[in-house]
Tab-separated table of C-alpha atoms and ligand atoms in Angstrom:
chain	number	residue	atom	x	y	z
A	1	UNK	CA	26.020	-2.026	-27.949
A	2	UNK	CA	23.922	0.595	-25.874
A	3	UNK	CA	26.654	3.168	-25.334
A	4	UNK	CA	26.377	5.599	-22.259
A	5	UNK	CA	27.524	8.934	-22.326
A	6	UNK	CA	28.744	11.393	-19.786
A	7	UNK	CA	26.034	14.210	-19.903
A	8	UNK	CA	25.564	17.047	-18.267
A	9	UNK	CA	23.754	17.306	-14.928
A	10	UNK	CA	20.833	18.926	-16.612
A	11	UNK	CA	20.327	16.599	-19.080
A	12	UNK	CA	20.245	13.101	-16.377
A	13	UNK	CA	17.083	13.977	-15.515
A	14	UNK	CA	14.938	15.773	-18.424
A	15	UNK	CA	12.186	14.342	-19.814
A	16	UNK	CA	10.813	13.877	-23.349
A	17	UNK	CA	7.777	16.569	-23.394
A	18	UNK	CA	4.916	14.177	-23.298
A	19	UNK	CA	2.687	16.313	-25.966
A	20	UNK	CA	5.566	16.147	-28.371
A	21	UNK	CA	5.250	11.918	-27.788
A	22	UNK	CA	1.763	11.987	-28.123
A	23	UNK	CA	1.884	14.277	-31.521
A	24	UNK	CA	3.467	11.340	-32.824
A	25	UNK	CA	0.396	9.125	-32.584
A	26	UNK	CA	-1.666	11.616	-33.721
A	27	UNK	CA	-0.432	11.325	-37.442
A	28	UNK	CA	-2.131	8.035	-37.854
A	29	UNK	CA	-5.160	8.857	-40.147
A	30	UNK	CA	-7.677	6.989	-38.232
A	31	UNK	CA	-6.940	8.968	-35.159
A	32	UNK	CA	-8.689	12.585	-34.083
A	33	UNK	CA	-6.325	14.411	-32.310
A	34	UNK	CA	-7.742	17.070	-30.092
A	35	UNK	CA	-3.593	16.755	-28.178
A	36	UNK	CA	-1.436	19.229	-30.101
A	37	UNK	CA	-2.338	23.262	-30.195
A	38	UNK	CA	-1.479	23.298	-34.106
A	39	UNK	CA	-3.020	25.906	-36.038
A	40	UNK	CA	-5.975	24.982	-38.213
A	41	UNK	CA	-4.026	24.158	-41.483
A	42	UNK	CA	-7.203	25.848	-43.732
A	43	UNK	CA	-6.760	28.999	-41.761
A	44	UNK	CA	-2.914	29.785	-43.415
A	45	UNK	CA	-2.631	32.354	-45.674
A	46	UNK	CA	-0.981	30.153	-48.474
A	47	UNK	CA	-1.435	32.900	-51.242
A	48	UNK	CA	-0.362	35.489	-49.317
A	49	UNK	CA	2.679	33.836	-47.986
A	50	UNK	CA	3.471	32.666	-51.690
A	51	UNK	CA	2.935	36.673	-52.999
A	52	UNK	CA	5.603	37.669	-50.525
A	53	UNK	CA	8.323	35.417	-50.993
A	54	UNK	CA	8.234	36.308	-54.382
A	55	UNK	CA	8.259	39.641	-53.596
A	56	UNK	CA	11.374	39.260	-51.037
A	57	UNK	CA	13.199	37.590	-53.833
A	58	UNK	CA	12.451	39.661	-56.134
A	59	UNK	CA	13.602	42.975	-54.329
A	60	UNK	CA	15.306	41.740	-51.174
A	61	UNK	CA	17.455	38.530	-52.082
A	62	UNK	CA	20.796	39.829	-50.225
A	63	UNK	CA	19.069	41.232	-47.241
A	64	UNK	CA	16.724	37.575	-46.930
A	65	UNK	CA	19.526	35.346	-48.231
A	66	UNK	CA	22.234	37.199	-46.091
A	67	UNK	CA	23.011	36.611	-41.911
A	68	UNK	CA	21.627	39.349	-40.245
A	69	UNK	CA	21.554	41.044	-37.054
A	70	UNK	CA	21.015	39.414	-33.989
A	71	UNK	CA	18.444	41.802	-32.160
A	72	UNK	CA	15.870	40.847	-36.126
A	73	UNK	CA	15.169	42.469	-38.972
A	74	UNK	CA	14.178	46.050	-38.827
A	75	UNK	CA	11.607	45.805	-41.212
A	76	UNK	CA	10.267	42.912	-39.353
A	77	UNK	CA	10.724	45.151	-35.579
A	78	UNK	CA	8.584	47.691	-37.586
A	79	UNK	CA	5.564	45.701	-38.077
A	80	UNK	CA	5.912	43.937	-34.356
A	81	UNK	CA	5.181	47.338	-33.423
A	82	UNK	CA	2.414	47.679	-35.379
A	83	UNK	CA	0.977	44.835	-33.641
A	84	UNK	CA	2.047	45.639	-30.749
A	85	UNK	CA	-0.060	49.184	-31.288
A	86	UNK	CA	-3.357	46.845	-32.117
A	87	UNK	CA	-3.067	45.253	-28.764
A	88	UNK	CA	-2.985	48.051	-26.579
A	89	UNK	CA	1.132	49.153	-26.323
A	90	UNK	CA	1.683	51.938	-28.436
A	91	UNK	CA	5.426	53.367	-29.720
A	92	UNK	CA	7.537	50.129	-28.605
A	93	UNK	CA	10.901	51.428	-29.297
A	94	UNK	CA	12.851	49.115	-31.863
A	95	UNK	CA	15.389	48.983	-29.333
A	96	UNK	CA	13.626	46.608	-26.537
A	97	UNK	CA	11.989	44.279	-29.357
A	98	UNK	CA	14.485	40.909	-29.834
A	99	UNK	CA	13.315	38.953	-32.478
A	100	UNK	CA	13.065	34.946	-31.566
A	101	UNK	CA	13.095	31.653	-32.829
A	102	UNK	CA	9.348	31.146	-32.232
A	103	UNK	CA	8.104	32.405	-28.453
A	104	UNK	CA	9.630	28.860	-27.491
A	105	UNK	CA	13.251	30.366	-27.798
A	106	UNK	CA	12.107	33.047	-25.666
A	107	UNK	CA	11.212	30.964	-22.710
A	108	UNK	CA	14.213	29.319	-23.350
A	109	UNK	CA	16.543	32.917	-23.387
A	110	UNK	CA	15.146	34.228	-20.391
A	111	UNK	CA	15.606	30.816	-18.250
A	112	UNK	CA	19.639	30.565	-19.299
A	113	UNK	CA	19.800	34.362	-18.667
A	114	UNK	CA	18.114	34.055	-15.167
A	115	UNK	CA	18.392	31.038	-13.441
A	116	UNK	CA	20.907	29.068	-11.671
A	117	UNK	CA	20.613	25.014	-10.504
A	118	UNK	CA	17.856	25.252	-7.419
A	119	UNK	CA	16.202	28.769	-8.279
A	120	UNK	CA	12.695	28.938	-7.896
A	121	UNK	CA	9.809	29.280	-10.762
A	122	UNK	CA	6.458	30.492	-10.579
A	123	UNK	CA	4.328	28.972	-12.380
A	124	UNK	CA	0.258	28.663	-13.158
A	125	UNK	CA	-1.275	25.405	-11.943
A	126	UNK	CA	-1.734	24.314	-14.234
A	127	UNK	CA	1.094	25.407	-16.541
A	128	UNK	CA	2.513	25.491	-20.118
A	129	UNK	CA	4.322	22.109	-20.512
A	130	UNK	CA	7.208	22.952	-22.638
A	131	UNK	CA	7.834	25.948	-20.454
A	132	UNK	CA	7.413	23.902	-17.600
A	133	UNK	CA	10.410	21.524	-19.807
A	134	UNK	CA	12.295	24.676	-20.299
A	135	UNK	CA	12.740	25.303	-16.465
A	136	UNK	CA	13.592	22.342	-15.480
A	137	UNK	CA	16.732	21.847	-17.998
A	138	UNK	CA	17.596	24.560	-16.049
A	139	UNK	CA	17.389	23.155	-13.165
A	140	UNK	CA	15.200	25.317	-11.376
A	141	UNK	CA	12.577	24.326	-9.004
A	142	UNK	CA	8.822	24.896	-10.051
A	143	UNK	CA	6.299	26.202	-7.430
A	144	UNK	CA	2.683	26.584	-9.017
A	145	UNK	CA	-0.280	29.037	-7.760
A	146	UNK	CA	-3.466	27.873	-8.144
A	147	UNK	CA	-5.900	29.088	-11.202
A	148	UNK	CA	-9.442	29.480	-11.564
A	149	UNK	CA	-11.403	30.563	-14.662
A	150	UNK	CA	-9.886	34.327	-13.933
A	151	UNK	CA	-6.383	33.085	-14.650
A	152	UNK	CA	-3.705	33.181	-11.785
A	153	UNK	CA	-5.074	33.746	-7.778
A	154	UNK	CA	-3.160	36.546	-6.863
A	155	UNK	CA	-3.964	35.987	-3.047
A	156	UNK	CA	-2.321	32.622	-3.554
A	157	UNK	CA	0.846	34.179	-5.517
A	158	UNK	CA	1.280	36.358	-2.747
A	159	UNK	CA	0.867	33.345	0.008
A	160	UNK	CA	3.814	31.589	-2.361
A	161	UNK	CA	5.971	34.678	-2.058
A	162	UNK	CA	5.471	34.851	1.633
A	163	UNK	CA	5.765	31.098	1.993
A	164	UNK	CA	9.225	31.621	0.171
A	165	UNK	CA	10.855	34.631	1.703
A	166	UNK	CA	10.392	32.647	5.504
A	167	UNK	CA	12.246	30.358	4.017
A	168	UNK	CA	14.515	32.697	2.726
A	169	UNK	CA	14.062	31.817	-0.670
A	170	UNK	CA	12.554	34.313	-3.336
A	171	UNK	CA	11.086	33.439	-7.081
A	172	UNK	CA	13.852	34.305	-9.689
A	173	UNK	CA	10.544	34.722	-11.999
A	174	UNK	CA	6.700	34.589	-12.153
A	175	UNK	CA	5.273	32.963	-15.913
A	176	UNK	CA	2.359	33.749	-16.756
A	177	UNK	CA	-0.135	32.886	-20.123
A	178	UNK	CA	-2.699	35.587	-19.271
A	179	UNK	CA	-5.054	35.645	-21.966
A	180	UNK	CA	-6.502	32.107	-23.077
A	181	UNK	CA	-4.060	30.200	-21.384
A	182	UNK	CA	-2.422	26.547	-22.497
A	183	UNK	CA	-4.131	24.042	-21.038
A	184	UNK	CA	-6.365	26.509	-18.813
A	185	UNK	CA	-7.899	28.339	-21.269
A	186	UNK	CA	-8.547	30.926	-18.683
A	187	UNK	CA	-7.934	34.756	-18.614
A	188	UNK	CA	-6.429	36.712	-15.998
A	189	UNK	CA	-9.024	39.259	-15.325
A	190	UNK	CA	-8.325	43.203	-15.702
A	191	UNK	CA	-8.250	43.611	-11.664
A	192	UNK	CA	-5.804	40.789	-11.489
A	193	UNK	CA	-3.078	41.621	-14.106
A	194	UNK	CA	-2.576	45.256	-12.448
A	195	UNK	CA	-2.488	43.302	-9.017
A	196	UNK	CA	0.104	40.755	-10.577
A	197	UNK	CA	2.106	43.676	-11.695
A	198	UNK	CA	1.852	45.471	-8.805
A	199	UNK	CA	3.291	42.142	-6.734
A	200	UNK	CA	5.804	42.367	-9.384
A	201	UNK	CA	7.086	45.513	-8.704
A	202	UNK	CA	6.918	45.797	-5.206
A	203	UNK	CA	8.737	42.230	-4.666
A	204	UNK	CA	11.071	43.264	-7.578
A	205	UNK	CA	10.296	39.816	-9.399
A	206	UNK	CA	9.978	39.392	-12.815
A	207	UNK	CA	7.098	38.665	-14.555
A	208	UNK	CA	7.246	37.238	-17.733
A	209	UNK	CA	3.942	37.479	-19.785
A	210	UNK	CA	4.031	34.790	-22.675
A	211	UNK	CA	1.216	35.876	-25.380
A	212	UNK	CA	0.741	33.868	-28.205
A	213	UNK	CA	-3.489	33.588	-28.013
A	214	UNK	CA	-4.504	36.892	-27.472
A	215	UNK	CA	-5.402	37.497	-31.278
A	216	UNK	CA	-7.492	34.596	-31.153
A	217	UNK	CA	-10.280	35.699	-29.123
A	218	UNK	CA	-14.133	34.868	-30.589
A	219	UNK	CA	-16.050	36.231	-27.431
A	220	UNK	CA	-16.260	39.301	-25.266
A	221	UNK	CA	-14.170	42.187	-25.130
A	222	UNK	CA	-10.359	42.454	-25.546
A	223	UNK	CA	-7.979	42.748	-22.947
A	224	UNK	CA	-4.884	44.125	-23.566
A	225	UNK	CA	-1.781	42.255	-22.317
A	226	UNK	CA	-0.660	42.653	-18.906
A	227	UNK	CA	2.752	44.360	-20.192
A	228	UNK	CA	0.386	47.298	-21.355
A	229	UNK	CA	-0.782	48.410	-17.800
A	230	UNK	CA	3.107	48.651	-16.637
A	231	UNK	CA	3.774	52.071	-16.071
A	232	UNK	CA	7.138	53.280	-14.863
A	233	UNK	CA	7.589	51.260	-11.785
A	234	UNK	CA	6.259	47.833	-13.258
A	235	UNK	CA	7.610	48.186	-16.704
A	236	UNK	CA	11.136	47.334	-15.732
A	237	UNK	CA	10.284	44.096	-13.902
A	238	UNK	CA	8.069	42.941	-17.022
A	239	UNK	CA	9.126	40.964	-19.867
A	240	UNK	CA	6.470	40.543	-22.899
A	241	UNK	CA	6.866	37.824	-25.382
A	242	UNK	CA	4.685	36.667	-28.621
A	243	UNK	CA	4.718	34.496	-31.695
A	244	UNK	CA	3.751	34.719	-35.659
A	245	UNK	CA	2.803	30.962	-34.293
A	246	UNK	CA	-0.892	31.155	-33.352
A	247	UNK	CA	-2.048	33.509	-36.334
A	248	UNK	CA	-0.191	33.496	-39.214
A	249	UNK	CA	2.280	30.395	-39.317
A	250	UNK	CA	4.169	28.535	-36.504
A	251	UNK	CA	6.214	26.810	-39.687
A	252	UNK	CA	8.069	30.339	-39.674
A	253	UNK	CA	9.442	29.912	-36.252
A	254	UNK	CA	9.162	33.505	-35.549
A	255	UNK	CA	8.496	35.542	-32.419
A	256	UNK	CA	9.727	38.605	-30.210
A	257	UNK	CA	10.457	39.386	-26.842
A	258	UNK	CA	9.793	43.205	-25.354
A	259	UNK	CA	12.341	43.559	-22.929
A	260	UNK	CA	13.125	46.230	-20.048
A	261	UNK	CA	16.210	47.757	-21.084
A	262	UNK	CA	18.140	46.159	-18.804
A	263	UNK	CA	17.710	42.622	-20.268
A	264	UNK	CA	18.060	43.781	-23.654
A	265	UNK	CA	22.171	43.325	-23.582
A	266	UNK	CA	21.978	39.473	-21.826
A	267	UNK	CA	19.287	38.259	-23.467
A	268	UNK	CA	20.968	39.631	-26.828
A	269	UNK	CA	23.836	37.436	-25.908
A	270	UNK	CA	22.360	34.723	-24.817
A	271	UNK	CA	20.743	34.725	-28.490
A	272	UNK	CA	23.900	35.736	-30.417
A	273	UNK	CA	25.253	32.485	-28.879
A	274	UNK	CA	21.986	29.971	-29.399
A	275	UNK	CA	21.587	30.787	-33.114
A	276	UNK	CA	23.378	33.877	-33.854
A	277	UNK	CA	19.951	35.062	-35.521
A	278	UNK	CA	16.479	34.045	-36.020
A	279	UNK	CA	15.940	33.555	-39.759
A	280	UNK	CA	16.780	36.561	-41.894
A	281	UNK	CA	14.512	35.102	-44.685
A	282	UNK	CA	11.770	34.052	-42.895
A	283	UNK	CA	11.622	37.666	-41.272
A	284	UNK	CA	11.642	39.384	-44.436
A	285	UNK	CA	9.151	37.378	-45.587
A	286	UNK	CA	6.834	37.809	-42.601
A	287	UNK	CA	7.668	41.272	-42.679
A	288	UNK	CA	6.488	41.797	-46.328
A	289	UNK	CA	3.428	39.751	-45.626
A	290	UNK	CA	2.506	42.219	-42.179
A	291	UNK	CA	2.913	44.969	-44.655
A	292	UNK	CA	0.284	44.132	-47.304
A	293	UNK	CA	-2.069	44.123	-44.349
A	294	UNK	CA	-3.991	40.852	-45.799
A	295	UNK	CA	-3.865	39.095	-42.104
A	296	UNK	CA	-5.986	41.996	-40.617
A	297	UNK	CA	-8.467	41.023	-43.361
A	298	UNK	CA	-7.612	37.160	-42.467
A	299	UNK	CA	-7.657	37.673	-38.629
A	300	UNK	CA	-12.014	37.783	-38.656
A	301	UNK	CA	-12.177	34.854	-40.135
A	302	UNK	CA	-9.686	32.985	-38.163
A	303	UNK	CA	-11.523	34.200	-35.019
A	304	UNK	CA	-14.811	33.118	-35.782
A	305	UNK	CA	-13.452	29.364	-37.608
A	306	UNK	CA	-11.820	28.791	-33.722
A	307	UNK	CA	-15.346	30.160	-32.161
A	308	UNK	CA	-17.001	27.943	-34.282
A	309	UNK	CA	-14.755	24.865	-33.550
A	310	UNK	CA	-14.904	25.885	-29.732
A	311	UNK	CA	-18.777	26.091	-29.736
A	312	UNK	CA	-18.973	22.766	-31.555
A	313	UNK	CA	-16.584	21.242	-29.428
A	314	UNK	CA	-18.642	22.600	-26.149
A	315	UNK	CA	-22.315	21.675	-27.747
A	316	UNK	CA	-20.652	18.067	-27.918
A	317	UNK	CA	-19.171	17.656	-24.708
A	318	UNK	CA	-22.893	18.720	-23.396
A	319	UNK	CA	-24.170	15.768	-25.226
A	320	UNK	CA	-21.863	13.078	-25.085
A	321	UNK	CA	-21.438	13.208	-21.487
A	322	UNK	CA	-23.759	13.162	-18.788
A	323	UNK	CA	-24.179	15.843	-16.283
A	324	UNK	CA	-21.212	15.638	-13.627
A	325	UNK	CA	-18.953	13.386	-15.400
A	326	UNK	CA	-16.762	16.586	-17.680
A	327	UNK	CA	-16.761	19.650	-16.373
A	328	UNK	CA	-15.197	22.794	-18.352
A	329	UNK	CA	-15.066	26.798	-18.420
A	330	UNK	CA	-16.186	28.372	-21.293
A	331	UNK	CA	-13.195	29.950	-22.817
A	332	UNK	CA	-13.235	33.146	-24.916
A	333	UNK	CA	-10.659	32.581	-27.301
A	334	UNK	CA	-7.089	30.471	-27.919
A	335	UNK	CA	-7.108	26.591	-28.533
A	336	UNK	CA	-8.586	24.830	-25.548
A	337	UNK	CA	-10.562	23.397	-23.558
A	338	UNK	CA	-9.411	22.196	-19.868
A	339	UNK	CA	-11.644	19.207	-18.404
A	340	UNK	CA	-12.028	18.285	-15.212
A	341	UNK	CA	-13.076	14.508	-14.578
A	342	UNK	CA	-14.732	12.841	-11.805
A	343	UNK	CA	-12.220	12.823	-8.207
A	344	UNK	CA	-10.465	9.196	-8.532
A	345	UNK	CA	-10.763	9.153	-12.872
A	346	UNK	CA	-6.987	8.812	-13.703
A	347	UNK	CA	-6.972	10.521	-17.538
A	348	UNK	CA	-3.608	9.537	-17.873
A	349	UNK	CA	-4.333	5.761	-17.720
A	350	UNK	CA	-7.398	6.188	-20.315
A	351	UNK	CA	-4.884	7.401	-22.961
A	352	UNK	CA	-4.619	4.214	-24.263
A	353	UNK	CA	-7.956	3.230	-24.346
A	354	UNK	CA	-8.744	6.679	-26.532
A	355	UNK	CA	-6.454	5.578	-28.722
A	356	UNK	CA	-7.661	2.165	-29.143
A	357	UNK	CA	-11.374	4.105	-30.258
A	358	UNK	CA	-9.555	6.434	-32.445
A	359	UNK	CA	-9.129	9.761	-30.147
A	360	UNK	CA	-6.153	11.492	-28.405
A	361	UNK	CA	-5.758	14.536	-25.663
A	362	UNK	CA	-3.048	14.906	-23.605
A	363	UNK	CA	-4.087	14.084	-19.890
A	364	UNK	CA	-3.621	16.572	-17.470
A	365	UNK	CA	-1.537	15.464	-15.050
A	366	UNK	CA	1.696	15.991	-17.232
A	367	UNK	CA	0.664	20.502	-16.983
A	368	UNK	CA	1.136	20.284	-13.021
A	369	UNK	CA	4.670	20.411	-12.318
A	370	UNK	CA	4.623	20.793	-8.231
A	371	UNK	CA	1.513	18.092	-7.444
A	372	UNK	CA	-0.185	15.190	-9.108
A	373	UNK	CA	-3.950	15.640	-10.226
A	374	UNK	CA	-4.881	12.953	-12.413
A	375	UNK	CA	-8.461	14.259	-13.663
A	376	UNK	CA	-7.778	16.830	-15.905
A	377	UNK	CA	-7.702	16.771	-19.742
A	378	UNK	CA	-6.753	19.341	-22.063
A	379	UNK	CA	-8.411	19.250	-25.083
A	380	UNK	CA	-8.014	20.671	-28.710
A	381	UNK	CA	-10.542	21.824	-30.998
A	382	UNK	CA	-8.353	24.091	-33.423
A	383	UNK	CA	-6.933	21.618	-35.625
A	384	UNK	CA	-9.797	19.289	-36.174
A	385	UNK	CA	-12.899	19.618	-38.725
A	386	UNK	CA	-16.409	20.415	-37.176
A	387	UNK	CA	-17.404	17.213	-38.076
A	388	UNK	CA	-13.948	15.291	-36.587
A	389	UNK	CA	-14.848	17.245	-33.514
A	390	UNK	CA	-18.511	15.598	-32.930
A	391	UNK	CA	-17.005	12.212	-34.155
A	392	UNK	CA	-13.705	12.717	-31.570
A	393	UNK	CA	-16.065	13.664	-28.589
A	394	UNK	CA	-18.182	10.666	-29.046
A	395	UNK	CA	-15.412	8.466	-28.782
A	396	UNK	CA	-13.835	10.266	-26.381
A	397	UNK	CA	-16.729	9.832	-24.254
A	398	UNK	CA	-17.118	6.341	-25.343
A	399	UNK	CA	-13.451	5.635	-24.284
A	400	UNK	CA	-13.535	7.082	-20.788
A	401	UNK	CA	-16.977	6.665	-19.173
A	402	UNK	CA	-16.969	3.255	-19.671
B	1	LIG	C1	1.882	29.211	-24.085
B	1	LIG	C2	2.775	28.930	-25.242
B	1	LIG	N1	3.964	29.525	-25.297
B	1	LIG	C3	4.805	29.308	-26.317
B	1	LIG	C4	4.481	28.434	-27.334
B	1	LIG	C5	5.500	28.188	-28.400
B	1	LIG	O1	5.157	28.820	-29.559
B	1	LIG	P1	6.174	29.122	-30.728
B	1	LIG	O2	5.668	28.362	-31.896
B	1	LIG	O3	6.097	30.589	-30.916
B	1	LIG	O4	7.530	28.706	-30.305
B	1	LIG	C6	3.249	27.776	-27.318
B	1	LIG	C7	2.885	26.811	-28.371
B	1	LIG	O5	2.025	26.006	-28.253
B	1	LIG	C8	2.371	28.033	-26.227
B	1	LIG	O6	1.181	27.436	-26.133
């Protein structure tokens, strides 16, 4: 007998995250999946990993075996800071870096530290689904700005915030994926991210910067992260996070938050009581591995495998579908590609029918939180072979122009 339980309020109304269902197709070998943003699997480091877990073991078995402190692993801080240094933020003290359970934990922290049942969200539209998940446990409510291939419109964020405050409401927090976003792909340009944290400061909202593409880029020139413009006014209204996810391993589950020192004592407790600590092994593992410096000799290669994959993925979508019936920016780095369909195509209604000729993507309509636009598609090409990639697009194209 079906029993029903007394849940929370939260829980009555939360959804399954609709990638995660999908994912779950996707393992059926006669499907191409271009749904999930996994990691290329010939891109991890396997040797590298193996050399230092053995090492860990060999010299570090009560400090990786052992709980540990809730704030990470120093020797693990140390080398966040060292990549922190490559992208553009130099000296993060040890004291503002919180080490996570994967960047996903880190949405999660700073949404049961900050919001109450109604609080508002702002959000990219479109926006990171599982964020998007995150908030709404919370039981906040989600207001998107729009997005163009430059990332966030700050005009419109501004026209949100105004729209708010005559209603008397104001955003608890603004999330942002700046560089190569999920599904956009886009980048917030360098003009834009000082003019988001400029809004940010002078509205005294928080803007949380989630980061776990920017190593990933295969065209054009870096841009460091948004956090790295704040200077003294911004920085305390800015809240960076990252992941190990995107360029080493997302099986370690490891990422970090930098945090104005304000947010460092909630957020610590907030962890403490989620999982007392992310994974002292898997830390001192990572942290070894950062140390023998193999991924900056990995990193080249992994940028120019996902530039490769992109490119192919692009030079297909050019041929399998006719002018007008697709269209997509060009991004410069990260996992995807965003489509736009025809006005009146309903992607989320073709799933089936991709599946059925041996394709999957996760329609678009499930990355708008606030509206319903049914023509979008996000698309994949970092997990699939160059040759699964030509062979997914032509039955992609098959499937839905039909
Ligand atoms: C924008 C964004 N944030 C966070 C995550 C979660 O990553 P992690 O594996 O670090 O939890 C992802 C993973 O796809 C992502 O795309």
């Amino acid at each position: 007998m079906a029993r029903v339980y007394a849940l929370s309020n939260r829980m009555k109304h939360a959804k399954p995250s609709f990638v995660r269902e999908i994912l779950k197709v996707a393992v059926r070998p006669d499907i191409i999946s271009f749904a999930g943003g996994l990691p290329a699997p010939e891109l991890f480091d396997v040797d590298g990993v193996r050399a230092a877990t053995a090492e860990t073991l060999e010299h570090n078995s009560t400090g990786a075996l052992q709980y540990g402190p809730t704030d990470g692993v120093a020797a693990f801080k140390q080398q966040i800071v060292g990549v922190m240094a490559r992208r553009g933020m130099a000296d993060i003290a040890l004291e503002r870096i919180l080490v996570t359970t994967g960047s996903q934990q880190g949405i999660d922290l700073i949404a049961k530290v900050m919001l109450d049942p109604g609080d508002v969200v702002l959000v990219e539209r479109p926006a990171y689904l599982a964020a998007v998940q995150v908030f709404e446990l919370y039981e906040a409510q989600l207001r998107g700005v729009e997005c163009d291939a430059d990332g966030m419109n700050t005009d419109a964020l501004e026209a949100q915030i105004a729209d708010l405050r005559a209603r008397g409401e104001r955003a608890k927090f603004i999330y942002t994926v700046a560089t190569f976003g999920n599904p956009s792909g886009a980048t917030l340009s360098l003009e834009r991210r000082q003019k988001l944290l400029e809004i940010a400061a002078r509205e005294e909202i928080l803007l949380i910067e989630d980061d776990p593409y920017s190593e990933l880029r295969f065209s054009g020139d870096s841009l460091p992260p948004v956090a790295s413009f704040a200077g003294e006014r911004e920085s305390p209204w800015v809240v960076y996070m990252s992941t190990l996810s995107k360029f080493v391993a997302p099986g370690l589950r490891l990422g970090w938050m930098i945090l104005p020192e304000g947010l460092v004592g909630p957020l610590t407790i907030a962890k403490q009581a989620a999982d007392l600590h992310s994974s002292t092994f898997n830390q001192h593992v990572a942290a070894k591995y950062l140390e023998t410096g193999r991924l900056e000799a990995a990193l080249p290669r992994i940028r120019e495998v996902y530039g490769r994959k992109a490119q192919a993925m692009m030079n297909a979508l050019h041929a399998h579908f006719p002018t007008g019936t697709l269209e997509f920016n060009a991004p410069s780095g990260g996992m995807f590609l965003w489509g736009k369909m025809a006005d009146g195509v309903d992607t989320l209604a073709l799933v089936q029918r991709a599946v059925d000729a041996g394709v999957i993507y996760v329609p678009g309509a499930t990355f708008f939180p606030d509206e319903r636009r049914a023509n979008y598609l996000r698309l994949s090409f970092a997990t699939p072979s160059l040759e699964q990639i030509e062979e997914g697009v032509g039955r992609l194209a098959r499937a839905v122009l039909d």
